[in-house]
Amino acid sequence: DEILKFWEQSRAALAKVDMDAKVEPLESTDPFAMEGAIKTRTTHRVIMSSFEGRRIRAWYTVPSGHPPARGWPAILEVPGYGGILPLPIHLVQYGYATLTLYPRGQGESLKEWQIEHSTRLIYNVTDRERYYYRGAYMDCVRGLDFLCSRPEIDGSRIGVWGFSQGGGLSLATAALDRRIAAAVAGVPWLCNFPVAAGITTAPY
């Protein structure tokens, strides 16, 4: 199957990129510092290398105290098209570690790289090798790589969730990676492009 082969090749290319993750605690001047300072949780900024060597950013939040014997269950949260995500503090309160991931050119990851022209939806849309969302999907997979590399995380209990664009990213990530045990896709976007092509309202 040509499509399956394409994504297998994409995964193989990602695997060749050293994650080189930089994990640092939030500083008092950081906008999320107050969130990270709460005694019931700890938040770190993560900067890591993803597909084609692109650096991306995330917030990594874990409950305070010792993890369960199997490790914390974890949730990968991905953004809507606006690229902005609040820290999912309510999930941490229920005993989940969270990785709030910003794919390339979105949210916090804008500090590493920005699209020089066009929009994400149509960036190199006629070239499947260079189309924006090929890299964005691999960024989500790289987020799973990060979670699975952490000794305090139970790699058998990782979920993904998001809304709008995040819903589409969640579905794609769950389809591409069997490490996802559960996925929640709220009003998913990036689905059924043949129908979307005929829509004349925003955001198409």
PDB file of C-alpha atoms in Angstrom, residues 74-79 91 99 101 140-141 144 147 157-163 166-175 177 179-186:
ATOM      1  CA  ALA A  74       0.241  10.524  30.397  1.00  0.00           C
ATOM      2  CA  ILE A  75      -1.727  12.641  27.954  1.00  0.00           C
ATOM      3  CA  LEU A  76      -0.336  14.339  24.860  1.00  0.00           C
ATOM      4  CA  GLU A  77      -2.322  17.520  24.210  1.00  0.00           C
ATOM      5  CA  VAL A  78      -2.172  19.163  20.776  1.00  0.00           C
ATOM      6  CA  PRO A  79      -3.494  22.589  19.730  1.00  0.00           C
ATOM      7  CA  LEU A  91      -5.615  16.642  34.183  1.00  0.00           C
ATOM      8  CA  LEU A  99       2.853  17.035  27.436  1.00  0.00           C
ATOM      9  CA  LEU A 101       2.975  20.003  22.489  1.00  0.00           C
ATOM     10  CA  CYS A 140       3.184  14.615  17.485  1.00  0.00           C
ATOM     11  CA  VAL A 141       4.888  11.221  17.170  1.00  0.00           C
ATOM     12  CA  LEU A 144       5.203  10.269  22.162  1.00  0.00           C
ATOM     13  CA  LEU A 147       6.917  10.608  26.934  1.00  0.00           C
ATOM     14  CA  ARG A 157      -1.071   4.293  29.325  1.00  0.00           C
ATOM     15  CA  ILE A 158      -0.632   7.239  26.978  1.00  0.00           C
ATOM     16  CA  GLY A 159      -3.544   9.119  25.446  1.00  0.00           C
ATOM     17  CA  VAL A 160      -3.856  12.050  23.041  1.00  0.00           C
ATOM     18  CA  TRP A 161      -6.490  14.730  22.816  1.00  0.00           C
ATOM     19  CA  GLY A 162      -7.263  17.956  21.032  1.00  0.00           C
ATOM     20  CA  PHE A 163     -10.033  19.999  19.454  1.00  0.00           C
ATOM     21  CA  GLY A 166      -6.035  19.289  17.554  1.00  0.00           C
ATOM     22  CA  GLY A 167      -8.782  16.761  16.899  1.00  0.00           C
ATOM     23  CA  GLY A 168      -7.338  16.053  13.469  1.00  0.00           C
ATOM     24  CA  LEU A 169      -3.838  15.791  14.921  1.00  0.00           C
ATOM     25  CA  SER A 170      -5.142  13.410  17.590  1.00  0.00           C
ATOM     26  CA  LEU A 171      -6.735  11.101  15.022  1.00  0.00           C
ATOM     27  CA  ALA A 172      -3.611  11.143  12.857  1.00  0.00           C
ATOM     28  CA  THR A 173      -1.325  10.425  15.807  1.00  0.00           C
ATOM     29  CA  ALA A 174      -3.476   7.533  17.002  1.00  0.00           C
ATOM     30  CA  ALA A 175      -3.531   6.105  13.464  1.00  0.00           C
ATOM     31  CA  ASP A 177       1.388   5.124  16.407  1.00  0.00           C
ATOM     32  CA  ARG A 179       1.624   3.527  21.585  1.00  0.00           C
ATOM     33  CA  ILE A 180      -1.563   5.585  21.855  1.00  0.00           C
ATOM     34  CA  ALA A 181      -3.988   3.732  24.145  1.00  0.00           C
ATOM     35  CA  ALA A 182      -6.843   6.257  23.858  1.00  0.00           C
ATOM     36  CA  ALA A 183      -7.661   9.286  21.725  1.00  0.00           C
ATOM     37  CA  VAL A 184     -10.188  12.086  22.153  1.00  0.00           C
ATOM     38  CA  ALA A 185     -10.850  14.166  19.028  1.00  0.00           C
ATOM     39  CA  GLY A 186     -13.231  17.067  19.610  1.00  0.00           C
TER      40      GLY A 186
END
